[in-house]
Short mmCIF file of C-alpha atoms in Angstrom, two decimals:
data_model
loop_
_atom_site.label_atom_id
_atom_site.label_comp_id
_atom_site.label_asym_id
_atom_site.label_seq_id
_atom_site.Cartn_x
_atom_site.Cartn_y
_atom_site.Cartn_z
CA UNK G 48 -2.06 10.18 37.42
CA UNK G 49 -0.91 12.49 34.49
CA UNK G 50 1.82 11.32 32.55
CA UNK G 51 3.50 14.12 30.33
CA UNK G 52 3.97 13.98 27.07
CA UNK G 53 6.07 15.02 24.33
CA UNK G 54 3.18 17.15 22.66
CA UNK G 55 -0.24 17.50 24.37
CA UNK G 56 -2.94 19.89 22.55
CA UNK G 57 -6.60 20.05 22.66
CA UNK G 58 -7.30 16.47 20.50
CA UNK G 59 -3.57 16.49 18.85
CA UNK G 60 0.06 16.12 19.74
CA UNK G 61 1.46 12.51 21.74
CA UNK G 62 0.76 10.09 23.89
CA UNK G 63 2.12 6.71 25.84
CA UNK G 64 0.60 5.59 28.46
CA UNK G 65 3.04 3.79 30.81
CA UNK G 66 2.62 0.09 31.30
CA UNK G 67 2.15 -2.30 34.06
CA UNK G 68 6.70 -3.18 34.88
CA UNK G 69 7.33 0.71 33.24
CA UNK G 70 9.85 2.66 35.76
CA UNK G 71 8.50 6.38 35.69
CA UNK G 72 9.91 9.08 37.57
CA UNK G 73 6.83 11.00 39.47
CA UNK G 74 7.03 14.68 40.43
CA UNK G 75 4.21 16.62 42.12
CA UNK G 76 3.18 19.87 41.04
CA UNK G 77 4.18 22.82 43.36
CA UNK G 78 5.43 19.95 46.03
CA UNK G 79 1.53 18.91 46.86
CA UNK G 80 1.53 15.03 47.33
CA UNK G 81 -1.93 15.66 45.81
CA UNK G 82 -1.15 16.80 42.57
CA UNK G 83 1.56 13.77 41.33
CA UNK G 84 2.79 13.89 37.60
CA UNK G 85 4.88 10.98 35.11
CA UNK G 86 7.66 13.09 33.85
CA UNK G 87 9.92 10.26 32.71
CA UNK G 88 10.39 6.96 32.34
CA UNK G 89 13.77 4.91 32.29
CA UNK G 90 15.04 1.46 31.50
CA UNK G 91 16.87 -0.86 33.92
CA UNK G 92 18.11 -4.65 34.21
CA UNK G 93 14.68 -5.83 33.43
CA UNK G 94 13.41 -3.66 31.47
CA UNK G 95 16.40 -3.74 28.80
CA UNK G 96 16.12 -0.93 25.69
CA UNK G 97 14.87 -2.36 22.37
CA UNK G 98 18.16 -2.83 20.76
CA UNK G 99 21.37 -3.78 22.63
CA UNK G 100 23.63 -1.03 23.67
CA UNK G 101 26.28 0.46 23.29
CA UNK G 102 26.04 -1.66 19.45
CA UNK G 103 22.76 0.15 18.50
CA UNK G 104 23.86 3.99 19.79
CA UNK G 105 23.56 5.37 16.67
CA UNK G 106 19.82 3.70 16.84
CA UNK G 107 16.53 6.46 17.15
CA UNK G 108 13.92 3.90 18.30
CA UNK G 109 10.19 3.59 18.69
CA UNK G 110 8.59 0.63 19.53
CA UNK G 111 5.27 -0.57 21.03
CA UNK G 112 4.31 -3.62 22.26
CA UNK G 113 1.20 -6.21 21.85
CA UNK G 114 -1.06 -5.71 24.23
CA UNK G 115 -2.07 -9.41 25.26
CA UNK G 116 -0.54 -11.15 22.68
CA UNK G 117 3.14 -11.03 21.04
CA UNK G 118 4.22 -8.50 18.76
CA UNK G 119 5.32 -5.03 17.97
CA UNK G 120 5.35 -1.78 15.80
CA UNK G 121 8.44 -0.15 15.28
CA UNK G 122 9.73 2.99 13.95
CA UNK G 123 13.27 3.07 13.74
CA UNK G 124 16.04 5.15 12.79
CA UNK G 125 19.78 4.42 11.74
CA UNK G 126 22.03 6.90 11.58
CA UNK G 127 25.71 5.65 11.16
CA UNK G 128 27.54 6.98 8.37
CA UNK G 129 26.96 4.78 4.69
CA UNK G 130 24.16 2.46 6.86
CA UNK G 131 21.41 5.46 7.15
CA UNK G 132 17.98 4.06 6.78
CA UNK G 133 14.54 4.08 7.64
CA UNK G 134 12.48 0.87 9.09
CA UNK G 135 9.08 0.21 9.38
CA UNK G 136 7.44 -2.77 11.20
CA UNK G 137 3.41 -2.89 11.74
CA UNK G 138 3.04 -6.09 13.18
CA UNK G 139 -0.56 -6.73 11.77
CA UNK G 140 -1.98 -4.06 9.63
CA UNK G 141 -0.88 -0.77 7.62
CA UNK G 142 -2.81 2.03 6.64
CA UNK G 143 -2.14 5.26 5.46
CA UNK G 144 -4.35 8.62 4.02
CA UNK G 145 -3.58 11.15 2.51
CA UNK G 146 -6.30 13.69 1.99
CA UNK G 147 -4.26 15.71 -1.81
CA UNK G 148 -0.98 14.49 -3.47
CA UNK G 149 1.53 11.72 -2.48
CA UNK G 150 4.87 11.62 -4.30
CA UNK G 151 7.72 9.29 -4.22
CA UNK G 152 11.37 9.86 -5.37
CA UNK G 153 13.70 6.66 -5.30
CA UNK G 154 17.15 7.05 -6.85
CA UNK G 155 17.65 3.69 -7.12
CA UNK G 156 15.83 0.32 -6.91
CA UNK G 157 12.48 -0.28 -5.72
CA UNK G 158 11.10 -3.98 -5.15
CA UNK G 159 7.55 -4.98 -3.74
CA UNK G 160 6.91 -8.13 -2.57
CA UNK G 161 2.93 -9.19 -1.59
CA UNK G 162 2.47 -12.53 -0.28
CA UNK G 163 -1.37 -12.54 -1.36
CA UNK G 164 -3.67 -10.42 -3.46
CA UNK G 165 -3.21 -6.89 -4.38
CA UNK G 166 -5.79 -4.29 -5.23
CA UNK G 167 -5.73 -0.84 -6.92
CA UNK G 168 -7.89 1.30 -8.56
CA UNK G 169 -7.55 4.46 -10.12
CA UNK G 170 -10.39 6.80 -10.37
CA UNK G 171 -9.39 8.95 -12.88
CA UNK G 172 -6.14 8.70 -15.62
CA UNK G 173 -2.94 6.39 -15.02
CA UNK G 174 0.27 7.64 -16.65
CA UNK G 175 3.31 4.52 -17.17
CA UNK G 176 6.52 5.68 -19.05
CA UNK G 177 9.03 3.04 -19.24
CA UNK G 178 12.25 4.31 -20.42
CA UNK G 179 14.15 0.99 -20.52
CA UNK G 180 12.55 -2.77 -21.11
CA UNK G 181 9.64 -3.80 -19.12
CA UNK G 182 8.55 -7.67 -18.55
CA UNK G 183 5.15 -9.46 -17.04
CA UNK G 184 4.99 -12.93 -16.69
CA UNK G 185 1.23 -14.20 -15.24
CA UNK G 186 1.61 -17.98 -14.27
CA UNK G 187 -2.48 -18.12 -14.32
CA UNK G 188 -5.35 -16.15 -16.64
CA UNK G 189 -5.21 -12.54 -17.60
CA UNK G 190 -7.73 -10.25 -18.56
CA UNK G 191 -7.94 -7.05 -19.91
CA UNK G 192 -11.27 -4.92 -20.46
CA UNK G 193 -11.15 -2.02 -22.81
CA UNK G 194 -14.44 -0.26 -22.68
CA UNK G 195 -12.92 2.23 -25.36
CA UNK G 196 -10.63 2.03 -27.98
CA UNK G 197 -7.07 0.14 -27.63
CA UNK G 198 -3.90 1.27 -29.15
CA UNK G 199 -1.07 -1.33 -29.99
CA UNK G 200 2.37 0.09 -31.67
CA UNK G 201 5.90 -1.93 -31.71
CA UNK G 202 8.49 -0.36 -33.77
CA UNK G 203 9.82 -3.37 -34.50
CA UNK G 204 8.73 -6.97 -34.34
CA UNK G 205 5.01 -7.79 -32.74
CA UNK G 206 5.05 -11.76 -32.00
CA UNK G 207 1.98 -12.82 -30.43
CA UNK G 208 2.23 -17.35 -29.19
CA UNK G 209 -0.88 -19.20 -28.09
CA UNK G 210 -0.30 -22.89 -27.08
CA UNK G 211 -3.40 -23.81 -28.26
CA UNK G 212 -5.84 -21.30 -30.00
CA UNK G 213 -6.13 -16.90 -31.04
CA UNK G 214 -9.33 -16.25 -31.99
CA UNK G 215 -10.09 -12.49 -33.47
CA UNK G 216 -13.80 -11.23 -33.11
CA UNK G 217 -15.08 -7.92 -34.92
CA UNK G 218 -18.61 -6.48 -34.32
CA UNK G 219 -17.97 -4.57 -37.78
CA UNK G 220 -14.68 -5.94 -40.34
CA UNK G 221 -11.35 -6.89 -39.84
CA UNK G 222 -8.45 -5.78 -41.66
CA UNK G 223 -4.92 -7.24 -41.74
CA UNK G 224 -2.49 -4.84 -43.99
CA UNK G 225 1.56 -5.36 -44.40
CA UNK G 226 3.50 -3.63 -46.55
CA UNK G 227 4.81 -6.32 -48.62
CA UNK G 228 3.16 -9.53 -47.62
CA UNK G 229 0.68 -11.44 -45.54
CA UNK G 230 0.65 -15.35 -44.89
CA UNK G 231 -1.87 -17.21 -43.84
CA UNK G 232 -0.39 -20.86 -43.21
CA UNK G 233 -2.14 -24.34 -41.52
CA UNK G 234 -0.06 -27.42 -41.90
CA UNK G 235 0.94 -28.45 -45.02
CA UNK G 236 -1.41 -25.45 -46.60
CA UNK G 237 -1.09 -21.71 -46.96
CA UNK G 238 -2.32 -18.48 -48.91
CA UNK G 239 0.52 -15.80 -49.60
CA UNK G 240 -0.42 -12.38 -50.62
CA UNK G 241 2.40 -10.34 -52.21
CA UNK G 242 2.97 -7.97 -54.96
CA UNK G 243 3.60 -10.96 -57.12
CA UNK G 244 0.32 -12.10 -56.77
CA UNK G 245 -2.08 -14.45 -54.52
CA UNK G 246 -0.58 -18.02 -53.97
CA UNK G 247 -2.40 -20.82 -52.61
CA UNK G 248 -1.27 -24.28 -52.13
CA UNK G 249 -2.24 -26.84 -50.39
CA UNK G 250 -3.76 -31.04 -51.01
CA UNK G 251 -6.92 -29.58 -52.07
CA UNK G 252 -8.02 -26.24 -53.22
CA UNK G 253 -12.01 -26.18 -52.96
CA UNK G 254 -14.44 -23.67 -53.87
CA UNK G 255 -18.21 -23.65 -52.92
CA UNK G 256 -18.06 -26.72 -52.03
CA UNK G 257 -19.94 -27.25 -48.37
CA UNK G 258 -18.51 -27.82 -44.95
CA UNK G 259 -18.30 -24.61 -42.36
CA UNK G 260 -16.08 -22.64 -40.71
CA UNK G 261 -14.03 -22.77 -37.91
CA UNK G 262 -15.42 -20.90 -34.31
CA UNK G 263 -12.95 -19.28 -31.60
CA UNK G 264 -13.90 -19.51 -28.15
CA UNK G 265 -14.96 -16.25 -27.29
CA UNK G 266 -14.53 -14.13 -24.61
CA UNK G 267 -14.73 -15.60 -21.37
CA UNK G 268 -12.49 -13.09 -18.76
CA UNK G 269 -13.68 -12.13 -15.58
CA UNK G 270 -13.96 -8.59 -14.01
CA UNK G 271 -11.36 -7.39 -11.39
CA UNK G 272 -12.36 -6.76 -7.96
CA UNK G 273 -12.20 -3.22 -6.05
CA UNK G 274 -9.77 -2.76 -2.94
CA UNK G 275 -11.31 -2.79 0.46
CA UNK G 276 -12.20 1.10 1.40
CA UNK G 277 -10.16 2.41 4.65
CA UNK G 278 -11.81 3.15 7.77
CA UNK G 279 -11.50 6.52 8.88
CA UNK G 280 -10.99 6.97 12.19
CA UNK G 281 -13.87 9.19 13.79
CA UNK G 282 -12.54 12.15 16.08
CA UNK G 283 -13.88 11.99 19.65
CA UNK G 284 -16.03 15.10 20.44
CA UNK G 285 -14.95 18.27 21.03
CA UNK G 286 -13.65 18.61 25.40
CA UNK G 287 -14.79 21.53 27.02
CA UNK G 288 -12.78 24.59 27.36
CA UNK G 289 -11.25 25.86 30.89
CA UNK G 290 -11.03 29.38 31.02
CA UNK G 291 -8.08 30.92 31.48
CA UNK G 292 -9.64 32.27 35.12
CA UNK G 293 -10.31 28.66 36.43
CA UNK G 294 -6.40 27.62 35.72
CA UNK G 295 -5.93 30.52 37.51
CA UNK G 296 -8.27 30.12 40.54
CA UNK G 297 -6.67 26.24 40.46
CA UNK G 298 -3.54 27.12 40.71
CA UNK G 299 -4.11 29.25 43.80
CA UNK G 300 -5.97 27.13 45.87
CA UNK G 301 -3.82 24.35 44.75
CA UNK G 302 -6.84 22.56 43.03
CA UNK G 303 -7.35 20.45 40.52
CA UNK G 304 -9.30 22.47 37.33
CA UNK G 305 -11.38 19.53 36.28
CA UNK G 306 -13.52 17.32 38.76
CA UNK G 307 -11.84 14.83 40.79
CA UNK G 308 -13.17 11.38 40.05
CA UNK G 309 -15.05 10.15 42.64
CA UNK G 310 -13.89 7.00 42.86
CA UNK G 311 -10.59 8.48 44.05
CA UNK G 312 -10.65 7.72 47.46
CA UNK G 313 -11.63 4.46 47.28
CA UNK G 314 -8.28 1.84 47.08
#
């Protein structure tokens, strides 16, 4: 049985297939008994409307159901005045493609929440202006991999804290320059470089005389991982046409254009 639909194009437009407990109202084209049609559907004591009523009038609603299982997705719309708003509900996954440019506006707040991981990657340039503060706090490791050059500039105070070791590497030199004055400090020891001159003081001051020098770590970060690719969903293939003659030719001998199925007679 056809069931109308909102939309209904050649591939495109809408569709909902009534359900097994879905009240439909059935017409039949041109009266025939033959030819019945879905042209509605309505709720009733059992079948109760997603959100209570009359609270939820000012409610636009679209929800599904699971299919063997429990669940829903849900597109809603609220439209009372100072409450207007949007909602979104996929009860497993969400995915969304766009094939040029997306672009987001928010006047006000915007908070994300993801329970697990999250991946992203950027094929070409990022852009991040932050006209206020911004803060990251990382309870495990962090990495970052600079395959060029890297850029630092405070205009004001740079502190960087390790709770246990910094270690510096250069394929080439290093080069530590202040304005005024640079301090190098371990315990009870330091060196002091200022336009007065270079101060050292410590328990012992030696010169050429053996032992080595401190190592650092080195650089043990790992590489990020790459989001999972969407799956495009593959068009069925193109229907055959009916010519405008055979809709014709239907219509008068009260046929149906396409071939009947022939398990139609059969219960």
């Amino acid at each position: 049985v056809r069931v109308s639909q909102g939309w209904a194009g050649s591939q495109y437009g809408m569709m909902a297939i009534p359900r097994i407990g879905h009240e439909v109202i059935v017409s039949f084209l041109n009266g025939d008994p033959d030819q019945p049609i879905v042209t509605g559907r309505t709720y009733h004591a059992s079948n109760k409307a997603p959100y209570t009523l009359p609270d939820n009038k000012t409610k636009t609603v679209l929800r599904s159901e699971t299919h063997q299982g429990e669940g829903f997705n849900e597109l809603s719309f609220e439209d009372q005045a100072a409450q207007e708003k949007i909602y979104l509900h996929a009860q497993k996954d969400y995915e969304a493609l766009v094939l040029n440019d997306a672009t987001s506006h928010i006047k006000h707040d915007s908070h994300l929440t993801v329970d697990n991981d999250r991946f992203s990657h950027i094929k070409n340039n990022q852009h991040l202006t932050v006209e206020g503060e911004s803060r990251e706090a990382v309870q495990g490791n962090r990495t970052l991999i600079i395959n060029g050059s890297l850029h630092v500039k405070s205009g004001q105070v740079w502190v960087n804290e390790a709770g246990d070791e910094i270690h510096i590497k250069a394929g080439q030199k290093v080069v530590i320059e202040a304005g005024s004055e640079i301090t190098v400090k371990a315990g009870g020891s330091f060196v002091k470089v200022d336009p007065a001159g270079v101060h050292l003081s410590g328990a012992g001051v030696n010169l050429n005389s053996g032992g080595s020098a401190g190592n650092g770590s080195g650089f043990s970060g790992d590489l990020p991982l790459l989001p999972g690719e969407l799956e495009l969903q593959k068009s069925p293939a193109p229907p055959q046409t009916i010519s405008y003659q055979a809709l014709l030719r239907s219509e008068e001998a009260r046929m149906p254009a396409v071939k009947v199925c022939p398990l139609a007679g059969d219960a």
